[in-house]
Coordinates of C-alpha atoms and ligand atoms in Angstrom, one line a residue:
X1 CA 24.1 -44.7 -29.3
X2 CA 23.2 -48.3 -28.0
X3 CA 19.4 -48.8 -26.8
X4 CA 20.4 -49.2 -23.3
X5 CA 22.1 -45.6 -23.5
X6 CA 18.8 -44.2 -25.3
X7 CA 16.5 -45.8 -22.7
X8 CA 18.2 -44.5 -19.9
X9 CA 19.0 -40.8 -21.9
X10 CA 15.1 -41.4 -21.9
X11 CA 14.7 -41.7 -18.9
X12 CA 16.5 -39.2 -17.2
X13 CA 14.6 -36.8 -19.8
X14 CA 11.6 -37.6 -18.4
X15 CA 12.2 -37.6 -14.6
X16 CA 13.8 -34.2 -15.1
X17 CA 10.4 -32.6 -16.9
X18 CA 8.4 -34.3 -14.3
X19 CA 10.4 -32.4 -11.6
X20 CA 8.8 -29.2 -11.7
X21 CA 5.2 -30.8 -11.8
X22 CA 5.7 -32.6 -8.3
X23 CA 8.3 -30.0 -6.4
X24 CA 6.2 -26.7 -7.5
X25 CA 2.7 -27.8 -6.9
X26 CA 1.2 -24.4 -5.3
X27 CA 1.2 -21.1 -6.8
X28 CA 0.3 -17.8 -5.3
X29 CA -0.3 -15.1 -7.7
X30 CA 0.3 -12.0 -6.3
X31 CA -0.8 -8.7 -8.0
X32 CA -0.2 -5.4 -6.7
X33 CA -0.6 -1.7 -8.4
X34 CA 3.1 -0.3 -7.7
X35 CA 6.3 -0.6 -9.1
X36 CA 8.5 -2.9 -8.3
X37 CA 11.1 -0.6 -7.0
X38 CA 8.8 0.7 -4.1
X39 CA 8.6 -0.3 -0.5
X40 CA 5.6 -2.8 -1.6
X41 CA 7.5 -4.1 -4.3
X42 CA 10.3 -4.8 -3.0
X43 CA 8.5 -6.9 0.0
X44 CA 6.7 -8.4 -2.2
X45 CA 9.8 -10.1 -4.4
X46 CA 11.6 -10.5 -0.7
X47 CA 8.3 -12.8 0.0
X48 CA 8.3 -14.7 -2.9
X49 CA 12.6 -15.7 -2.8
X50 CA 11.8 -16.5 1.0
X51 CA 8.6 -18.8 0.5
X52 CA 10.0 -20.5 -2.7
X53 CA 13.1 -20.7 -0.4
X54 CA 11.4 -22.0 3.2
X55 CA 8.9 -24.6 1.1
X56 CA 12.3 -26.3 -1.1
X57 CA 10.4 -24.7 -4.1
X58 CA 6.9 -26.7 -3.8
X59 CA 5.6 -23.3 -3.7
X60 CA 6.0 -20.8 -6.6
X61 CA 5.1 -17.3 -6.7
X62 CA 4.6 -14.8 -9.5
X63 CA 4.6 -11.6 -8.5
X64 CA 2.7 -9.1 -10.7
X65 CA 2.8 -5.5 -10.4
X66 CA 1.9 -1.9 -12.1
X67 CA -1.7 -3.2 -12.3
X68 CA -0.6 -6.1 -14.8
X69 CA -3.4 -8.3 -14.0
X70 CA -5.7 -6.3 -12.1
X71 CA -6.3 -2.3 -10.8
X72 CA -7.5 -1.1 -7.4
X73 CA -10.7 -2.4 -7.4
X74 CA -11.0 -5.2 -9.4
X75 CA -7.9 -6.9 -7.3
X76 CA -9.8 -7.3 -3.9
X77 CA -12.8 -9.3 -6.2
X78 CA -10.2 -11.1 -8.1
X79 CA -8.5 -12.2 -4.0
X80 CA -12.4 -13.2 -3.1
X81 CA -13.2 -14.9 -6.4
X82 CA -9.7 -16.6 -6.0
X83 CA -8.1 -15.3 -9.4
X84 CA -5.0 -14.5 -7.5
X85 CA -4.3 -15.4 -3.9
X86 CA -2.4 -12.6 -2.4
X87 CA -2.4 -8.6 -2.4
X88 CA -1.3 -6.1 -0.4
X89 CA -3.9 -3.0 -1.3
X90 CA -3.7 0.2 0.7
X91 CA -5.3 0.5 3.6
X92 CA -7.9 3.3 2.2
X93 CA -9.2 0.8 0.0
X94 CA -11.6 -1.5 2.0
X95 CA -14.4 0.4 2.8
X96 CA -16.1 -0.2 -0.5
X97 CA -15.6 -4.1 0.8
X98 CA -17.5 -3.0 3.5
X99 CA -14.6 -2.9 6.1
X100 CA -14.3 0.5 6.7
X101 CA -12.0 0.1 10.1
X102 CA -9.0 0.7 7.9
X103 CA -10.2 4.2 7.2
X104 CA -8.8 5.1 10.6
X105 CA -5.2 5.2 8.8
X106 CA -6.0 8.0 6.3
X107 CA -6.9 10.4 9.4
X108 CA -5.5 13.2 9.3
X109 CA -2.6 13.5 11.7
X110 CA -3.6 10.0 13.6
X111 CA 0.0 9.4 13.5
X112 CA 2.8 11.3 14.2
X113 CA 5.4 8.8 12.6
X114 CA 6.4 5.2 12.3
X115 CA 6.8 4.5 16.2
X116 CA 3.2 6.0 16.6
X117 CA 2.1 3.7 13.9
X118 CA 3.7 1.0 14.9
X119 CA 1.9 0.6 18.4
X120 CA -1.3 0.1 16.5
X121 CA -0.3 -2.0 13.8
X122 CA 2.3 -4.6 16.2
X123 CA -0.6 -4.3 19.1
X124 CA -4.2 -5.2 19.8
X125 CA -5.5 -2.7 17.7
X126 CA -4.3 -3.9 14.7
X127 CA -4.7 -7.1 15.1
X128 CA -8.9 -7.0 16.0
X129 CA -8.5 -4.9 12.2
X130 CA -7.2 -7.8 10.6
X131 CA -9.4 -10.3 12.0
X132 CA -12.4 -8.0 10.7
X133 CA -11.4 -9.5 7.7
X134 CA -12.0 -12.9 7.9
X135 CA -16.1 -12.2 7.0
X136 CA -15.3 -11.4 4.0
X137 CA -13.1 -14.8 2.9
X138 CA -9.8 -12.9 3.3
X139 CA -7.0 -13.5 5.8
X140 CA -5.2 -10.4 7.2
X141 CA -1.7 -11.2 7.6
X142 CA 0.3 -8.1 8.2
X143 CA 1.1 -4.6 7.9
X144 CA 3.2 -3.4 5.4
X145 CA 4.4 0.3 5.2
X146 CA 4.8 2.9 2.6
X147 CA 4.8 6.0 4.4
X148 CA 3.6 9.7 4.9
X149 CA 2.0 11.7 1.6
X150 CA 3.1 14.9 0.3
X151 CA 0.6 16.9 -1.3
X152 CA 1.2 17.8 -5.1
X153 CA -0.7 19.8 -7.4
X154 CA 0.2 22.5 -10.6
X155 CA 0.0 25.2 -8.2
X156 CA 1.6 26.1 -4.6
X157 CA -0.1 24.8 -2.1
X158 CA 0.9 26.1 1.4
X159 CA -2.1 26.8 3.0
X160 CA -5.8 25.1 3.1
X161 CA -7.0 28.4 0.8
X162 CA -4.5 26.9 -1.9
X163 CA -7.3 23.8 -2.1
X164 CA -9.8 25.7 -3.0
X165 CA -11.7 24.4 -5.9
X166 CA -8.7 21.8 -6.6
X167 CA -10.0 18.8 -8.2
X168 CA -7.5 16.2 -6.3
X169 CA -7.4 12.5 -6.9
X170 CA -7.7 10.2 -3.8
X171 CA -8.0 6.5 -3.3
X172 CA -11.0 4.7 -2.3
X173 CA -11.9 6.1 1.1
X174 CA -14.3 8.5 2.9
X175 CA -11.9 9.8 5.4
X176 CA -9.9 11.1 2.5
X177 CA -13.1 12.3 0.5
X178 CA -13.8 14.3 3.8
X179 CA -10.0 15.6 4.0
X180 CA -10.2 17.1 1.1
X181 CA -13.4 18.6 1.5
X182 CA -12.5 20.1 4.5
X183 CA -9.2 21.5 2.4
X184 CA -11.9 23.1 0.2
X185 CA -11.0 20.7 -2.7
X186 CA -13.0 18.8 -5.2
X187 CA -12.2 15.1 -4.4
X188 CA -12.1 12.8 -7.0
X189 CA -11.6 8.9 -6.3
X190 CA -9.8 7.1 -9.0
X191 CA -7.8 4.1 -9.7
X192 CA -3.4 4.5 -9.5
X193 CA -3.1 3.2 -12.3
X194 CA -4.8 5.9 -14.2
X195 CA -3.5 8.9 -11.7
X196 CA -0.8 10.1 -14.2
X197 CA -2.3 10.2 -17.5
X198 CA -5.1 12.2 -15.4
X199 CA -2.6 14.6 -14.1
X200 CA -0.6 14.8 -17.4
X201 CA -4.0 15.8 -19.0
X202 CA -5.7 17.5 -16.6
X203 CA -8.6 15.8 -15.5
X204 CA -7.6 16.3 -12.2
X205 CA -5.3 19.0 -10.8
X206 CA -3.2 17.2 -8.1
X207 CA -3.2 14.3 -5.5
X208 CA -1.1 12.7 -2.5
X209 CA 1.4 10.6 -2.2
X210 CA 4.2 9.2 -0.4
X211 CA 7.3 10.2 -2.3
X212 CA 8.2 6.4 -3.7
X213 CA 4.3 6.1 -5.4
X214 CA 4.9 9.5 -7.1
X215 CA 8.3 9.3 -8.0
X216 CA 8.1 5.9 -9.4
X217 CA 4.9 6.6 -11.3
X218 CA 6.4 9.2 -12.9
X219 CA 4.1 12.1 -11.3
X220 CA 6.8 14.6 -10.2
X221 CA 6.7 15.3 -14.3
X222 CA 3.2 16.1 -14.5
X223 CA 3.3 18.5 -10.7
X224 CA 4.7 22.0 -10.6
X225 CA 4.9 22.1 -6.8
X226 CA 4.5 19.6 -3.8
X227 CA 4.1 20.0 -0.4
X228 CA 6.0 18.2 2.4
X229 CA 3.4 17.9 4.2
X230 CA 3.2 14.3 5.8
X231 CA -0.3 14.4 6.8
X232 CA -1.2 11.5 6.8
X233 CA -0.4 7.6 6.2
X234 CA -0.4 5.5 3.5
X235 CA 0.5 1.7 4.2
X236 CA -1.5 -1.7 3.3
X237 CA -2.7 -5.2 4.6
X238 CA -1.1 -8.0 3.5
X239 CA -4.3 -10.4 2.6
X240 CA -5.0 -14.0 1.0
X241 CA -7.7 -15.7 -0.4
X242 CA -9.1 -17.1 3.4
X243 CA -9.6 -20.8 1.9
X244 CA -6.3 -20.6 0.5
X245 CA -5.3 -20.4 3.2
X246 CA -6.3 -22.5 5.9
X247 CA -6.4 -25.2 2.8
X248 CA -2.8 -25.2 2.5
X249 CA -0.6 -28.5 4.2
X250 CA 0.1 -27.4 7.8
X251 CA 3.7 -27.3 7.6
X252 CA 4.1 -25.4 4.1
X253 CA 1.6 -22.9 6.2
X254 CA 4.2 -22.7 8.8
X255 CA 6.9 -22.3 5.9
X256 CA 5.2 -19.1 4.8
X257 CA 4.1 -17.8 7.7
X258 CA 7.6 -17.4 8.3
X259 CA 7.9 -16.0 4.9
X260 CA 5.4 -13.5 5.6
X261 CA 7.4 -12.2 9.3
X262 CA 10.8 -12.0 7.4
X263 CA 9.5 -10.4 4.5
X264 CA 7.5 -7.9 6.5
X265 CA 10.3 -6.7 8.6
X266 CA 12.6 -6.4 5.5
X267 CA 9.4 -4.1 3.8
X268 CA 9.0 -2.1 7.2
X269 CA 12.6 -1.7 7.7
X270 CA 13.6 -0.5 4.1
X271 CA 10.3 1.8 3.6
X272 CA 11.5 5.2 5.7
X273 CA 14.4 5.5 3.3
X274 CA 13.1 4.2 0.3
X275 CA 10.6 7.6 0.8
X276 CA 13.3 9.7 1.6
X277 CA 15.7 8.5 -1.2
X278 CA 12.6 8.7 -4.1
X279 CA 12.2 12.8 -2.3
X280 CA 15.7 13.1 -3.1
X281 CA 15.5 12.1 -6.4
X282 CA 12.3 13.9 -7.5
X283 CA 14.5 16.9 -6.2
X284 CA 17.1 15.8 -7.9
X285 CA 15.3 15.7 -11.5
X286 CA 14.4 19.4 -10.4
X287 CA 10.9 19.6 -12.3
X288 CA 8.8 19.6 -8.9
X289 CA 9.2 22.6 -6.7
X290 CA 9.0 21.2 -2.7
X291 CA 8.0 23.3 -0.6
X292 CA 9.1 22.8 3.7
X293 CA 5.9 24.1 5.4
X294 CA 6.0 27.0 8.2
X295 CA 4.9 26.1 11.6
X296 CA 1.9 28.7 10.9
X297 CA 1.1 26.6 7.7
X298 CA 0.8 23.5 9.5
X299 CA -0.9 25.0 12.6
X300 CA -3.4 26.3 9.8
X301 CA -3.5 22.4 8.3
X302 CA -4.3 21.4 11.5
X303 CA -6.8 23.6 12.1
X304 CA -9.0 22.4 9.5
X305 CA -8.1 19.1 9.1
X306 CA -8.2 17.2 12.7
X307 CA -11.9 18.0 12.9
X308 CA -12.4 15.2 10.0
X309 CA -11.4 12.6 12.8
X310 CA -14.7 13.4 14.4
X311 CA -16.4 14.1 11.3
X312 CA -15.6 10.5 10.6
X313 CA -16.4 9.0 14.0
X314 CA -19.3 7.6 13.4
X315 CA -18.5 5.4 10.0
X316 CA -15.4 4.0 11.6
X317 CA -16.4 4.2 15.6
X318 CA -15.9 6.6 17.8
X319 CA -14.0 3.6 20.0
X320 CA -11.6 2.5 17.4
X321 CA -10.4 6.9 16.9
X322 CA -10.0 6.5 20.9
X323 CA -7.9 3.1 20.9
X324 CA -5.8 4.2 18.6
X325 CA -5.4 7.4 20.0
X326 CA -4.6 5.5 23.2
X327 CA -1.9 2.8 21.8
X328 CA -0.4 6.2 19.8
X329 CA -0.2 8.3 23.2
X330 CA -1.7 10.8 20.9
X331 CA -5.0 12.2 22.3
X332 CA -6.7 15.1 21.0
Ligands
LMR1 C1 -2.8 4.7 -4.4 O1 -3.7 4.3 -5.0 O2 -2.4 5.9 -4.4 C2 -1.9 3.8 -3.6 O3 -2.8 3.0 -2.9 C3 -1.1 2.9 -4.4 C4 -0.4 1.9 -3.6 O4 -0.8 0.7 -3.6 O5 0.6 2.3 -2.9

């Protein structure tokens, strides 16, 4: 090899490693507790192949779920502290953030399915939720759905007198701390990641769940019976890191703002049957027994679990429980 072939061999050598150092020059780490095959991890990878895709790869992002990097709580610090720039946490864990507007999803019955939901989280509503955020040096950026939770325990449970004494494991939120008092069952708030080896041991008796969180984590092998119950919601806000954010070159902003529409209508879109294809399965593997409530069992649900909306009136606001029930159609 001649020294004008080994300068130039040299040369392209070196322009090719320095590539990667001038095309991918922001990363967002996003960390999230689910599995990836789940209606959160899924729009999670769909937002990371469209922003690498809409910013000609100058953004990269790394996508880490199951609680890789960080569990329920420690995430939302981690977002403030700017350790990782994106999340999508469940809606039922803000309050300890202090933004306990989000609380309004775990109600009880607020919605009567996705349409219902949708007019608060595509209208006003949602949007003056979002903004709530900006206080705390996060950026609400959209809703993403999982869906409506099924109630699983070791035992039946069909009616509220199956609760009582249950120790059940809920996410970080009043509203559901007050549901399952109200059930007569002994709430116990806990990280996801640690929800399985607490059933599978019995630390705690049972918990709720849209079908994709428990069939993915495994939980339908540690639950004798479930409950279709759909209840209640469980769906999250997409957030950054606020300075981020707005720090970021206007047009790659733009670039993944775009990201963030696309990706949210292919989460939204794919989440109804995701739920209904991990129900299937779970019944499928034929280790959980499901059990299709009466109309008597879910007048007697009803009964004692609506009253938590007022219960809860005065930590999330008696005017936000009426706008929604306004945008929903659905007043009490
Ligand atoms: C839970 O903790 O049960 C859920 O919030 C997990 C999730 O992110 O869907």
């Amino acid at each position: 090899m001649n020294a004008l072939i080994r300068t130039s061999l040299a040369a392209i050598v070196a322009a090719a490693l320095a590539v990667p150092a001038f095309a991918q020059d922001i990363t967002i780490k996003f960390s999230h507790v689910v599995a990836p095959d789940t209606p959160k991890g899924k729009a999670a990878e769909k937002f990371k192949e469209l922003a690498e895709q809409y910013t000609g790869g100058k953004v990269k992002v790394e996508v880490y779920p199951n609680s890789q990097l960080y569990k329920d709580k420690e995430e939302l610090e981690a977002l403030q502290l700017g350790s990782v720039q994106m999340l999508a946490p469940s809606l039922a864990k803000f309050g300890p953030l202090g933004v306990s507007d989000f609380e309004a999803f775990d109600l009880p019955y607020i919605f009567d399915g996705y349409d219902q939901l949708r007019k608060v989280t595509d209208g006003e509503v949602g949007k003056a939720m979002l903004a709530k955020l900006e206080g705390k040096g996060i950026k609400g950026l959209a809703f993403w759905d999982n869906g409506f939770k099924i109630m699983s325990a070791n035992s039946p449970l069909h009616t509220p007198d199956d609760f009582l004494g249950l120790k059940m494991r809920i996410q970080s939120s009043k509203v559901l701390e007050a549901e399952m008092n109200a059930l007569g069952a002994v709430p116990q708030v806990m990280a996801f990641s640690e929800v399985y080896q607490a059933l599978q041991t019995g630390v705690v008796d049972g918990t709720e769940n849209p079908p994709s969180n428990m069939f993915t984590q495994k939980m339908h092998e540690v639950q004798k019976h479930a409950t279709l119950s759909n209840h209640g919601y469980l769906g999250y806000a997409l957030i950054v890191n606020k300075a981020f954010w707005d720090g970021l070159p206007e047009d790659v902003r733009a670039q993944l703002d775009k990201a963030v529409a696309e990706s949210t209508a292919y989460g939204n879109g794919i989440a109804k049957e995701e739920n209904e294809k991990a129900l299937q399965a779970m019944k499928d593997a034929g280790k959980t027994e499901f059990h299709e409530m009466t109309p008597e069992e879910k007048d007697a649900w009803k009964k004692v679990l609506i009253p938590v909306r007022e219960e809860m009136a005065s930590r999330i606001g008696a005017d936000l429980i009426k706008s929604i029930e306004a945008a929903t159609g659905q007043q009490q």
